[in-house]
Amino acid sequence: MAPPAASRWLQTYYFARAAFSVAWVAAAFTIGKNSPPIAAVLLVAYPAWDAFANFVDARQSGGLSRNPPQALNVVVSVVTATAVAIALGHGMNAVLGVFGVWAGLSGLLQLATGLRRWKSLGGQWAMILSGAQSTLAAVFMFKDSFAPAAPSVTHVAPYAGFGAFYFLVSAVLLTVTLRRSGVSFESPDSIALP
């Protein structure tokens, strides 16, 4: 088992990722689906957040050089946020195609990260499953990007919703593991970020 500080960090990180995804899905289904400018902001913000989150997690977990899948995920997500911004000028089908490619790449990188952490940290089976499912979702999003009907921001929401579910499961599993080992949950404010 990893040191408690590493497990507490991941616990906080997974809860934060789940909370962001839930908020993103709620925004997509409420204000995003009726406001193209807000939908555009949401669509760029999602991969941008992923880049930021992976960067912070990699830094907290030994640095980017010690976490190559996450370092690459940062680059892929930054490129994706930029590509989404450009694709918005070409229509939602193009945006969904970009999201499909990103879901596949980031899913494989998340799968690699989960496998690397498997031996030392709890809760990784959910991250591994999430990475695999993300790769599968990529196929459907990319296929739907060629549909005659233009998709909307709500076509990306199920992908984000499943991500929230898996991050929440991982956070809860780590919470249980830490409690069994006698380590209590620390609020995000009590954990120093780099």
Short mmCIF file of N, CA and C in Angstrom, two decimals:
data_model
loop_
_atom_site.label_atom_id
_atom_site.label_comp_id
_atom_site.label_asym_id
_atom_site.label_seq_id
_atom_site.Cartn_x
_atom_site.Cartn_y
_atom_site.Cartn_z
N MET A 1 0.84 -1.19 0.00
CA MET A 1 0.00 0.00 0.00
C MET A 1 0.88 1.25 0.00
N ALA A 2 0.47 2.27 -0.74
CA ALA A 2 1.22 3.52 -0.81
C ALA A 2 1.14 4.26 0.52
N PRO A 3 2.05 5.23 0.74
CA PRO A 3 1.97 6.03 1.96
C PRO A 3 0.60 6.71 2.06
N PRO A 4 0.09 6.91 3.30
CA PRO A 4 -1.22 7.52 3.46
C PRO A 4 -1.37 8.86 2.76
N ALA A 5 -0.31 9.67 2.72
CA ALA A 5 -0.40 10.98 2.07
C ALA A 5 -0.74 10.83 0.59
N ALA A 6 -0.14 9.84 -0.08
CA ALA A 6 -0.42 9.61 -1.50
C ALA A 6 -1.86 9.16 -1.70
N SER A 7 -2.32 8.28 -0.83
CA SER A 7 -3.71 7.81 -0.93
C SER A 7 -4.69 8.93 -0.61
N ARG A 8 -4.37 9.76 0.38
CA ARG A 8 -5.25 10.89 0.71
C ARG A 8 -5.31 11.87 -0.44
N TRP A 9 -4.16 12.10 -1.10
CA TRP A 9 -4.15 12.99 -2.25
C TRP A 9 -5.08 12.46 -3.33
N LEU A 10 -4.94 11.18 -3.66
CA LEU A 10 -5.79 10.61 -4.71
C LEU A 10 -7.25 10.64 -4.32
N GLN A 11 -7.55 10.41 -3.06
CA GLN A 11 -8.92 10.47 -2.57
C GLN A 11 -9.51 11.86 -2.85
N THR A 12 -8.77 12.89 -2.48
CA THR A 12 -9.22 14.26 -2.71
C THR A 12 -9.32 14.56 -4.20
N TYR A 13 -8.32 14.11 -4.94
CA TYR A 13 -8.29 14.32 -6.39
C TYR A 13 -9.49 13.67 -7.07
N TYR A 14 -9.79 12.43 -6.72
CA TYR A 14 -10.92 11.73 -7.33
C TYR A 14 -12.25 12.39 -6.96
N PHE A 15 -12.40 12.83 -5.71
CA PHE A 15 -13.62 13.55 -5.33
C PHE A 15 -13.76 14.84 -6.14
N ALA A 16 -12.65 15.57 -6.32
CA ALA A 16 -12.68 16.82 -7.08
C ALA A 16 -13.04 16.56 -8.54
N ARG A 17 -12.47 15.50 -9.12
CA ARG A 17 -12.78 15.16 -10.52
C ARG A 17 -14.26 14.80 -10.67
N ALA A 18 -14.78 14.03 -9.71
CA ALA A 18 -16.19 13.65 -9.76
C ALA A 18 -17.08 14.88 -9.65
N ALA A 19 -16.77 15.78 -8.72
CA ALA A 19 -17.59 16.98 -8.51
C ALA A 19 -17.60 17.85 -9.77
N PHE A 20 -16.44 18.03 -10.38
CA PHE A 20 -16.38 18.85 -11.59
C PHE A 20 -17.25 18.23 -12.70
N SER A 21 -17.12 16.92 -12.88
CA SER A 21 -17.88 16.26 -13.95
C SER A 21 -19.38 16.33 -13.70
N VAL A 22 -19.81 16.17 -12.45
CA VAL A 22 -21.24 16.29 -12.13
C VAL A 22 -21.72 17.70 -12.45
N ALA A 23 -20.95 18.70 -12.04
CA ALA A 23 -21.32 20.09 -12.31
C ALA A 23 -21.36 20.35 -13.81
N TRP A 24 -20.40 19.78 -14.55
CA TRP A 24 -20.35 19.97 -16.00
C TRP A 24 -21.58 19.37 -16.66
N VAL A 25 -21.94 18.15 -16.26
CA VAL A 25 -23.11 17.48 -16.84
C VAL A 25 -24.37 18.29 -16.53
N ALA A 26 -24.51 18.75 -15.29
CA ALA A 26 -25.68 19.55 -14.91
C ALA A 26 -25.75 20.81 -15.76
N ALA A 27 -24.61 21.47 -15.95
CA ALA A 27 -24.60 22.69 -16.77
C ALA A 27 -24.93 22.38 -18.23
N ALA A 28 -24.44 21.25 -18.74
CA ALA A 28 -24.72 20.88 -20.13
C ALA A 28 -26.20 20.65 -20.37
N PHE A 29 -26.86 19.98 -19.42
CA PHE A 29 -28.28 19.66 -19.59
C PHE A 29 -29.21 20.82 -19.24
N THR A 30 -28.70 21.84 -18.57
CA THR A 30 -29.57 22.97 -18.21
C THR A 30 -29.26 24.17 -19.11
N ILE A 31 -28.26 24.94 -18.75
CA ILE A 31 -27.99 26.16 -19.52
C ILE A 31 -27.26 25.90 -20.83
N GLY A 32 -26.45 24.86 -20.89
CA GLY A 32 -25.67 24.59 -22.09
C GLY A 32 -26.49 24.20 -23.30
N LYS A 33 -27.54 23.42 -23.08
CA LYS A 33 -28.30 22.93 -24.24
C LYS A 33 -29.15 24.03 -24.89
N ASN A 34 -29.39 25.13 -24.15
CA ASN A 34 -30.20 26.22 -24.69
C ASN A 34 -29.39 27.44 -25.08
N SER A 35 -28.09 27.41 -24.83
CA SER A 35 -27.25 28.58 -25.11
C SER A 35 -25.97 28.13 -25.82
N PRO A 36 -25.89 28.32 -27.13
CA PRO A 36 -24.68 27.92 -27.86
C PRO A 36 -23.39 28.53 -27.31
N PRO A 37 -23.36 29.81 -26.88
CA PRO A 37 -22.10 30.32 -26.32
C PRO A 37 -21.67 29.59 -25.04
N ILE A 38 -22.64 29.28 -24.18
CA ILE A 38 -22.30 28.56 -22.95
C ILE A 38 -21.88 27.13 -23.28
N ALA A 39 -22.57 26.52 -24.24
CA ALA A 39 -22.19 25.17 -24.68
C ALA A 39 -20.75 25.17 -25.20
N ALA A 40 -20.39 26.21 -25.95
CA ALA A 40 -19.03 26.31 -26.49
C ALA A 40 -18.01 26.40 -25.35
N VAL A 41 -18.31 27.22 -24.36
CA VAL A 41 -17.40 27.35 -23.21
C VAL A 41 -17.27 26.01 -22.49
N LEU A 42 -18.39 25.32 -22.30
CA LEU A 42 -18.36 24.02 -21.62
C LEU A 42 -17.52 23.01 -22.41
N LEU A 43 -17.68 23.01 -23.72
CA LEU A 43 -16.97 22.04 -24.55
C LEU A 43 -15.47 22.27 -24.57
N VAL A 44 -15.03 23.52 -24.50
CA VAL A 44 -13.60 23.81 -24.43
C VAL A 44 -13.09 23.56 -23.00
N ALA A 45 -13.92 23.88 -22.02
CA ALA A 45 -13.50 23.78 -20.61
C ALA A 45 -13.26 22.34 -20.18
N TYR A 46 -14.02 21.38 -20.75
CA TYR A 46 -13.89 20.00 -20.28
C TYR A 46 -12.50 19.42 -20.52
N PRO A 47 -11.97 19.46 -21.74
CA PRO A 47 -10.59 18.95 -21.92
C PRO A 47 -9.55 19.85 -21.26
N ALA A 48 -9.83 21.16 -21.16
CA ALA A 48 -8.88 22.05 -20.49
C ALA A 48 -8.77 21.68 -19.01
N TRP A 49 -9.91 21.39 -18.39
CA TRP A 49 -9.90 20.95 -16.99
C TRP A 49 -9.14 19.63 -16.85
N ASP A 50 -9.35 18.72 -17.79
CA ASP A 50 -8.66 17.44 -17.74
C ASP A 50 -7.14 17.64 -17.79
N ALA A 51 -6.70 18.56 -18.64
CA ALA A 51 -5.27 18.85 -18.73
C ALA A 51 -4.75 19.38 -17.40
N PHE A 52 -5.47 20.34 -16.82
CA PHE A 52 -5.06 20.92 -15.55
C PHE A 52 -5.03 19.87 -14.44
N ALA A 53 -6.10 19.06 -14.36
CA ALA A 53 -6.20 18.04 -13.31
C ALA A 53 -5.08 17.01 -13.43
N ASN A 54 -4.79 16.56 -14.64
CA ASN A 54 -3.71 15.60 -14.83
C ASN A 54 -2.35 16.21 -14.50
N PHE A 55 -2.18 17.49 -14.83
CA PHE A 55 -0.93 18.17 -14.51
C PHE A 55 -0.72 18.23 -12.99
N VAL A 56 -1.76 18.64 -12.26
CA VAL A 56 -1.65 18.75 -10.80
C VAL A 56 -1.43 17.37 -10.18
N ASP A 57 -2.15 16.37 -10.66
CA ASP A 57 -1.99 15.02 -10.10
C ASP A 57 -0.59 14.48 -10.36
N ALA A 58 -0.10 14.67 -11.57
CA ALA A 58 1.25 14.20 -11.88
C ALA A 58 2.29 14.91 -11.02
N ARG A 59 2.15 16.22 -10.86
CA ARG A 59 3.09 16.97 -10.00
C ARG A 59 3.03 16.47 -8.57
N GLN A 60 1.83 16.21 -8.08
CA GLN A 60 1.65 15.74 -6.70
C GLN A 60 2.16 14.31 -6.53
N SER A 61 2.21 13.56 -7.62
CA SER A 61 2.57 12.14 -7.56
C SER A 61 3.99 11.87 -8.04
N GLY A 62 4.86 12.84 -7.88
CA GLY A 62 6.27 12.61 -8.21
C GLY A 62 6.79 13.38 -9.39
N GLY A 63 5.94 14.12 -10.07
CA GLY A 63 6.38 14.93 -11.19
C GLY A 63 5.99 14.35 -12.54
N LEU A 64 6.02 15.20 -13.53
CA LEU A 64 5.62 14.78 -14.88
C LEU A 64 6.56 13.73 -15.46
N SER A 65 7.85 13.83 -15.15
CA SER A 65 8.80 12.87 -15.72
C SER A 65 8.60 11.47 -15.15
N ARG A 66 8.06 11.36 -13.94
CA ARG A 66 7.81 10.05 -13.33
C ARG A 66 6.43 9.51 -13.68
N ASN A 67 5.63 10.29 -14.37
CA ASN A 67 4.26 9.89 -14.73
C ASN A 67 4.02 10.15 -16.21
N PRO A 68 4.71 9.41 -17.09
CA PRO A 68 4.60 9.69 -18.53
C PRO A 68 3.19 9.63 -19.10
N PRO A 69 2.34 8.66 -18.68
CA PRO A 69 0.98 8.67 -19.26
C PRO A 69 0.22 9.96 -18.94
N GLN A 70 0.39 10.46 -17.72
CA GLN A 70 -0.30 11.70 -17.36
C GLN A 70 0.32 12.91 -18.05
N ALA A 71 1.63 12.92 -18.18
CA ALA A 71 2.29 14.01 -18.90
C ALA A 71 1.77 14.08 -20.33
N LEU A 72 1.67 12.93 -20.97
CA LEU A 72 1.15 12.87 -22.34
C LEU A 72 -0.33 13.26 -22.36
N ASN A 73 -1.08 12.86 -21.32
CA ASN A 73 -2.49 13.22 -21.24
C ASN A 73 -2.67 14.73 -21.14
N VAL A 74 -1.76 15.40 -20.43
CA VAL A 74 -1.81 16.86 -20.34
C VAL A 74 -1.70 17.46 -21.74
N VAL A 75 -0.72 17.00 -22.50
CA VAL A 75 -0.50 17.51 -23.86
C VAL A 75 -1.70 17.23 -24.74
N VAL A 76 -2.19 15.98 -24.69
CA VAL A 76 -3.34 15.58 -25.51
C VAL A 76 -4.57 16.43 -25.18
N SER A 77 -4.80 16.68 -23.89
CA SER A 77 -5.98 17.44 -23.49
C SER A 77 -5.86 18.92 -23.86
N VAL A 78 -4.66 19.49 -23.78
CA VAL A 78 -4.46 20.88 -24.22
C VAL A 78 -4.70 20.99 -25.72
N VAL A 79 -4.15 20.06 -26.48
CA VAL A 79 -4.36 20.04 -27.93
C VAL A 79 -5.85 19.88 -28.23
N THR A 80 -6.53 19.02 -27.46
CA THR A 80 -7.96 18.80 -27.67
C THR A 80 -8.77 20.05 -27.40
N ALA A 81 -8.48 20.76 -26.30
CA ALA A 81 -9.21 22.00 -26.00
C ALA A 81 -9.05 22.99 -27.15
N THR A 82 -7.85 23.08 -27.69
CA THR A 82 -7.60 23.97 -28.83
C THR A 82 -8.34 23.49 -30.06
N ALA A 83 -8.30 22.18 -30.31
CA ALA A 83 -9.00 21.62 -31.47
C ALA A 83 -10.51 21.80 -31.36
N VAL A 84 -11.06 21.67 -30.15
CA VAL A 84 -12.50 21.89 -29.96
C VAL A 84 -12.84 23.34 -30.27
N ALA A 85 -12.03 24.27 -29.80
CA ALA A 85 -12.28 25.69 -30.07
C ALA A 85 -12.30 25.95 -31.58
N ILE A 86 -11.39 25.32 -32.30
CA ILE A 86 -11.35 25.47 -33.76
C ILE A 86 -12.54 24.77 -34.40
N ALA A 87 -12.84 23.56 -33.94
CA ALA A 87 -13.93 22.77 -34.52
C ALA A 87 -15.29 23.43 -34.33
N LEU A 88 -15.44 24.23 -33.28
CA LEU A 88 -16.71 24.93 -33.06
C LEU A 88 -17.09 25.80 -34.25
N GLY A 89 -16.09 26.30 -34.96
CA GLY A 89 -16.34 27.09 -36.16
C GLY A 89 -16.80 26.26 -37.34
N HIS A 90 -16.70 24.94 -37.23
CA HIS A 90 -17.10 24.04 -38.32
C HIS A 90 -18.34 23.23 -37.98
N GLY A 91 -18.90 23.42 -36.81
CA GLY A 91 -20.14 22.73 -36.43
C GLY A 91 -19.93 21.66 -35.38
N MET A 92 -21.04 21.26 -34.79
CA MET A 92 -21.00 20.31 -33.68
C MET A 92 -20.58 18.90 -34.11
N ASN A 93 -20.79 18.56 -35.37
CA ASN A 93 -20.32 17.24 -35.82
C ASN A 93 -18.80 17.16 -35.72
N ALA A 94 -18.14 18.26 -36.10
CA ALA A 94 -16.68 18.30 -36.00
C ALA A 94 -16.24 18.25 -34.55
N VAL A 95 -16.96 18.96 -33.68
CA VAL A 95 -16.63 18.96 -32.25
C VAL A 95 -16.76 17.55 -31.68
N LEU A 96 -17.84 16.86 -32.03
CA LEU A 96 -18.04 15.51 -31.51
C LEU A 96 -16.94 14.57 -32.03
N GLY A 97 -16.51 14.78 -33.27
CA GLY A 97 -15.41 13.98 -33.80
C GLY A 97 -14.13 14.19 -33.01
N VAL A 98 -13.83 15.45 -32.65
CA VAL A 98 -12.65 15.75 -31.84
C VAL A 98 -12.78 15.09 -30.48
N PHE A 99 -13.98 15.18 -29.88
CA PHE A 99 -14.18 14.54 -28.58
C PHE A 99 -14.02 13.03 -28.67
N GLY A 100 -14.45 12.45 -29.78
CA GLY A 100 -14.29 11.01 -29.97
C GLY A 100 -12.83 10.59 -29.98
N VAL A 101 -12.03 11.33 -30.74
CA VAL A 101 -10.59 11.03 -30.79
C VAL A 101 -9.97 11.21 -29.41
N TRP A 102 -10.35 12.31 -28.74
CA TRP A 102 -9.80 12.59 -27.40
C TRP A 102 -10.20 11.51 -26.39
N ALA A 103 -11.47 11.08 -26.44
CA ALA A 103 -11.93 10.06 -25.50
C ALA A 103 -11.10 8.78 -25.66
N GLY A 104 -10.78 8.45 -26.90
CA GLY A 104 -9.97 7.25 -27.13
C GLY A 104 -8.56 7.39 -26.58
N LEU A 105 -7.92 8.50 -26.90
CA LEU A 105 -6.54 8.71 -26.44
C LEU A 105 -6.47 8.86 -24.92
N SER A 106 -7.33 9.70 -24.36
CA SER A 106 -7.27 9.92 -22.91
C SER A 106 -7.69 8.67 -22.16
N GLY A 107 -8.59 7.88 -22.74
CA GLY A 107 -8.99 6.61 -22.12
C GLY A 107 -7.82 5.65 -22.03
N LEU A 108 -7.06 5.54 -23.10
CA LEU A 108 -5.88 4.66 -23.08
C LEU A 108 -4.84 5.15 -22.08
N LEU A 109 -4.67 6.47 -21.99
CA LEU A 109 -3.69 7.02 -21.05
C LEU A 109 -4.16 6.87 -19.60
N GLN A 110 -5.47 7.00 -19.37
CA GLN A 110 -6.01 6.77 -18.03
C GLN A 110 -5.87 5.31 -17.64
N LEU A 111 -6.12 4.44 -18.59
CA LEU A 111 -5.93 3.00 -18.37
C LEU A 111 -4.48 2.71 -17.98
N ALA A 112 -3.54 3.33 -18.69
CA ALA A 112 -2.11 3.13 -18.37
C ALA A 112 -1.79 3.66 -16.98
N THR A 113 -2.35 4.81 -16.61
CA THR A 113 -2.11 5.36 -15.27
C THR A 113 -2.67 4.44 -14.20
N GLY A 114 -3.90 3.94 -14.41
CA GLY A 114 -4.50 3.02 -13.45
C GLY A 114 -3.68 1.75 -13.28
N LEU A 115 -3.19 1.22 -14.37
CA LEU A 115 -2.37 0.01 -14.30
C LEU A 115 -1.06 0.26 -13.56
N ARG A 116 -0.45 1.44 -13.78
CA ARG A 116 0.79 1.78 -13.08
C ARG A 116 0.57 1.89 -11.57
N ARG A 117 -0.61 2.35 -11.17
CA ARG A 117 -0.90 2.54 -9.75
C ARG A 117 -1.53 1.32 -9.09
N TRP A 118 -1.80 0.31 -9.86
CA TRP A 118 -2.54 -0.87 -9.38
C TRP A 118 -1.93 -1.50 -8.13
N LYS A 119 -0.62 -1.70 -8.14
CA LYS A 119 0.02 -2.43 -7.05
C LYS A 119 0.12 -1.62 -5.77
N SER A 120 0.21 -0.30 -5.88
CA SER A 120 0.49 0.50 -4.69
C SER A 120 -0.72 1.24 -4.12
N LEU A 121 -1.78 1.40 -4.91
CA LEU A 121 -2.92 2.21 -4.46
C LEU A 121 -4.24 1.47 -4.65
N GLY A 122 -5.17 1.70 -3.75
CA GLY A 122 -6.50 1.10 -3.87
C GLY A 122 -7.37 1.89 -4.84
N GLY A 123 -8.50 1.30 -5.21
CA GLY A 123 -9.48 1.99 -6.04
C GLY A 123 -9.14 2.09 -7.51
N GLN A 124 -8.09 1.40 -7.95
CA GLN A 124 -7.65 1.58 -9.33
C GLN A 124 -8.44 0.76 -10.34
N TRP A 125 -9.14 -0.28 -9.89
CA TRP A 125 -9.91 -1.06 -10.86
C TRP A 125 -10.96 -0.18 -11.52
N ALA A 126 -11.52 0.79 -10.77
CA ALA A 126 -12.53 1.68 -11.36
C ALA A 126 -11.89 2.60 -12.40
N MET A 127 -10.66 3.05 -12.13
CA MET A 127 -9.96 3.90 -13.09
C MET A 127 -9.59 3.12 -14.35
N ILE A 128 -9.21 1.86 -14.16
CA ILE A 128 -8.89 1.01 -15.30
C ILE A 128 -10.13 0.76 -16.15
N LEU A 129 -11.24 0.46 -15.47
CA LEU A 129 -12.50 0.26 -16.18
C LEU A 129 -12.95 1.53 -16.88
N SER A 130 -12.77 2.67 -16.21
CA SER A 130 -13.13 3.96 -16.81
C SER A 130 -12.32 4.22 -18.07
N GLY A 131 -11.02 3.95 -18.02
CA GLY A 131 -10.19 4.14 -19.20
C GLY A 131 -10.62 3.26 -20.35
N ALA A 132 -10.94 2.01 -20.05
CA ALA A 132 -11.40 1.08 -21.09
C ALA A 132 -12.73 1.54 -21.67
N GLN A 133 -13.65 1.97 -20.80
CA GLN A 133 -14.96 2.41 -21.29
C GLN A 133 -14.85 3.70 -22.09
N SER A 134 -13.93 4.57 -21.69
CA SER A 134 -13.70 5.81 -22.44
C SER A 134 -13.25 5.50 -23.86
N THR A 135 -12.39 4.50 -23.98
CA THR A 135 -11.92 4.10 -25.30
C THR A 135 -13.07 3.56 -26.15
N LEU A 136 -13.97 2.82 -25.51
CA LEU A 136 -15.14 2.31 -26.22
C LEU A 136 -16.09 3.45 -26.59
N ALA A 137 -16.29 4.39 -25.67
CA ALA A 137 -17.17 5.54 -25.95
C ALA A 137 -16.65 6.34 -27.14
N ALA A 138 -15.34 6.35 -27.30
CA ALA A 138 -14.73 7.08 -28.41
C ALA A 138 -15.26 6.60 -29.75
N VAL A 139 -15.41 5.30 -29.87
CA VAL A 139 -15.90 4.72 -31.12
C VAL A 139 -17.29 5.24 -31.44
N PHE A 140 -18.17 5.26 -30.43
CA PHE A 140 -19.54 5.71 -30.65
C PHE A 140 -19.61 7.22 -30.93
N MET A 141 -18.82 8.01 -30.20
CA MET A 141 -18.83 9.46 -30.45
C MET A 141 -18.31 9.77 -31.85
N PHE A 142 -17.24 9.09 -32.24
CA PHE A 142 -16.68 9.35 -33.56
C PHE A 142 -17.67 8.94 -34.64
N LYS A 143 -18.33 7.79 -34.44
CA LYS A 143 -19.35 7.35 -35.41
C LYS A 143 -20.50 8.34 -35.49
N ASP A 144 -20.96 8.82 -34.31
CA ASP A 144 -22.08 9.77 -34.29
C ASP A 144 -21.70 11.12 -34.89
N SER A 145 -20.42 11.41 -34.96
CA SER A 145 -20.00 12.69 -35.53
C SER A 145 -20.30 12.76 -37.03
N PHE A 146 -20.56 11.60 -37.65
CA PHE A 146 -20.89 11.56 -39.07
C PHE A 146 -22.39 11.48 -39.33
N ALA A 147 -23.19 11.51 -38.25
CA ALA A 147 -24.65 11.44 -38.40
C ALA A 147 -25.16 12.71 -39.08
N PRO A 148 -26.26 12.60 -39.84
CA PRO A 148 -26.77 13.79 -40.53
C PRO A 148 -27.29 14.86 -39.57
N ALA A 149 -27.87 14.45 -38.44
CA ALA A 149 -28.38 15.41 -37.47
C ALA A 149 -27.22 15.95 -36.63
N ALA A 150 -27.22 17.27 -36.46
CA ALA A 150 -26.14 17.88 -35.68
C ALA A 150 -26.29 17.54 -34.20
N PRO A 151 -25.24 17.05 -33.57
CA PRO A 151 -25.31 16.76 -32.14
C PRO A 151 -25.27 18.06 -31.33
N SER A 152 -25.41 17.91 -30.02
CA SER A 152 -25.32 19.08 -29.14
C SER A 152 -24.38 18.74 -27.98
N VAL A 153 -24.22 19.68 -27.08
CA VAL A 153 -23.37 19.47 -25.91
C VAL A 153 -23.85 18.28 -25.08
N THR A 154 -25.15 17.98 -25.15
CA THR A 154 -25.68 16.86 -24.37
C THR A 154 -25.22 15.50 -24.90
N HIS A 155 -24.66 15.47 -26.11
CA HIS A 155 -24.10 14.21 -26.64
C HIS A 155 -22.78 13.85 -25.94
N VAL A 156 -22.12 14.83 -25.37
CA VAL A 156 -20.88 14.59 -24.64
C VAL A 156 -21.17 14.29 -23.17
N ALA A 157 -22.33 14.74 -22.69
CA ALA A 157 -22.67 14.63 -21.27
C ALA A 157 -22.63 13.20 -20.72
N PRO A 158 -23.12 12.18 -21.44
CA PRO A 158 -23.01 10.82 -20.88
C PRO A 158 -21.56 10.39 -20.65
N TYR A 159 -20.68 10.79 -21.53
CA TYR A 159 -19.25 10.49 -21.36
C TYR A 159 -18.74 11.11 -20.06
N ALA A 160 -19.08 12.38 -19.84
CA ALA A 160 -18.67 13.07 -18.61
C ALA A 160 -19.34 12.45 -17.39
N GLY A 161 -20.60 12.03 -17.55
CA GLY A 161 -21.33 11.42 -16.44
C GLY A 161 -20.70 10.10 -15.99
N PHE A 162 -20.31 9.28 -16.95
CA PHE A 162 -19.64 8.02 -16.59
C PHE A 162 -18.29 8.31 -15.93
N GLY A 163 -17.60 9.35 -16.40
CA GLY A 163 -16.35 9.74 -15.77
C GLY A 163 -16.57 10.12 -14.32
N ALA A 164 -17.64 10.89 -14.05
CA ALA A 164 -17.96 11.28 -12.68
C ALA A 164 -18.21 10.05 -11.82
N PHE A 165 -18.95 9.09 -12.37
CA PHE A 165 -19.26 7.87 -11.63
C PHE A 165 -17.98 7.12 -11.24
N TYR A 166 -17.09 6.94 -12.20
CA TYR A 166 -15.87 6.18 -11.92
C TYR A 166 -14.94 6.91 -10.96
N PHE A 167 -14.86 8.23 -11.09
CA PHE A 167 -14.04 8.98 -10.13
C PHE A 167 -14.63 8.89 -8.73
N LEU A 168 -15.95 8.95 -8.64
CA LEU A 168 -16.60 8.84 -7.33
C LEU A 168 -16.38 7.46 -6.72
N VAL A 169 -16.52 6.42 -7.52
CA VAL A 169 -16.28 5.06 -7.02
C VAL A 169 -14.85 4.93 -6.52
N SER A 170 -13.90 5.45 -7.27
CA SER A 170 -12.50 5.38 -6.86
C SER A 170 -12.27 6.13 -5.55
N ALA A 171 -12.90 7.30 -5.42
CA ALA A 171 -12.75 8.09 -4.19
C ALA A 171 -13.33 7.35 -3.00
N VAL A 172 -14.49 6.74 -3.18
CA VAL A 172 -15.13 6.00 -2.09
C VAL A 172 -14.29 4.78 -1.72
N LEU A 173 -13.78 4.06 -2.71
CA LEU A 173 -12.93 2.89 -2.43
C LEU A 173 -11.68 3.29 -1.65
N LEU A 174 -11.08 4.41 -2.03
CA LEU A 174 -9.90 4.88 -1.28
C LEU A 174 -10.28 5.31 0.13
N THR A 175 -11.46 5.90 0.28
CA THR A 175 -11.93 6.30 1.61
C THR A 175 -12.06 5.07 2.51
N VAL A 176 -12.67 4.01 1.97
CA VAL A 176 -12.83 2.77 2.73
C VAL A 176 -11.47 2.18 3.08
N THR A 177 -10.57 2.14 2.10
CA THR A 177 -9.23 1.60 2.33
C THR A 177 -8.49 2.39 3.41
N LEU A 178 -8.59 3.71 3.34
CA LEU A 178 -7.91 4.54 4.33
C LEU A 178 -8.52 4.38 5.72
N ARG A 179 -9.84 4.28 5.79
CA ARG A 179 -10.48 4.10 7.10
C ARG A 179 -10.09 2.75 7.71
N ARG A 180 -10.01 1.74 6.88
CA ARG A 180 -9.62 0.41 7.40
C ARG A 180 -8.19 0.43 7.91
N SER A 181 -7.36 1.29 7.32
CA SER A 181 -5.97 1.37 7.78
C SER A 181 -5.79 2.43 8.87
N GLY A 182 -6.90 3.05 9.30
CA GLY A 182 -6.84 4.00 10.41
C GLY A 182 -6.48 5.41 10.01
N VAL A 183 -6.56 5.74 8.70
CA VAL A 183 -6.25 7.08 8.23
C VAL A 183 -7.56 7.78 7.90
N SER A 184 -7.77 8.95 8.47
CA SER A 184 -9.03 9.67 8.22
C SER A 184 -8.92 10.54 6.99
N PHE A 185 -10.08 10.94 6.47
CA PHE A 185 -10.15 11.81 5.30
C PHE A 185 -9.68 13.20 5.67
N GLU A 186 -8.90 13.80 4.79
CA GLU A 186 -8.50 15.18 4.99
C GLU A 186 -9.17 16.02 3.92
N SER A 187 -9.61 17.21 4.32
CA SER A 187 -10.25 18.10 3.35
C SER A 187 -9.20 18.56 2.35
N PRO A 188 -9.65 18.99 1.14
CA PRO A 188 -8.69 19.46 0.16
C PRO A 188 -7.84 20.61 0.66
N ASP A 189 -8.38 21.44 1.59
CA ASP A 189 -7.62 22.58 2.10
C ASP A 189 -6.43 22.14 2.94
N SER A 190 -6.50 20.93 3.50
CA SER A 190 -5.42 20.48 4.39
C SER A 190 -4.30 19.76 3.66
N ILE A 191 -4.45 19.61 2.34
CA ILE A 191 -3.42 18.94 1.55
C ILE A 191 -2.73 19.99 0.69
N ALA A 192 -1.45 20.09 0.82
CA ALA A 192 -0.70 21.12 0.10
C ALA A 192 -0.59 20.76 -1.37
N LEU A 193 -0.98 21.69 -2.25
CA LEU A 193 -0.81 21.51 -3.68
C LEU A 193 0.54 22.07 -4.07
N PRO A 194 1.12 21.53 -5.16
CA PRO A 194 2.44 22.01 -5.59
C PRO A 194 2.37 23.43 -6.06
#
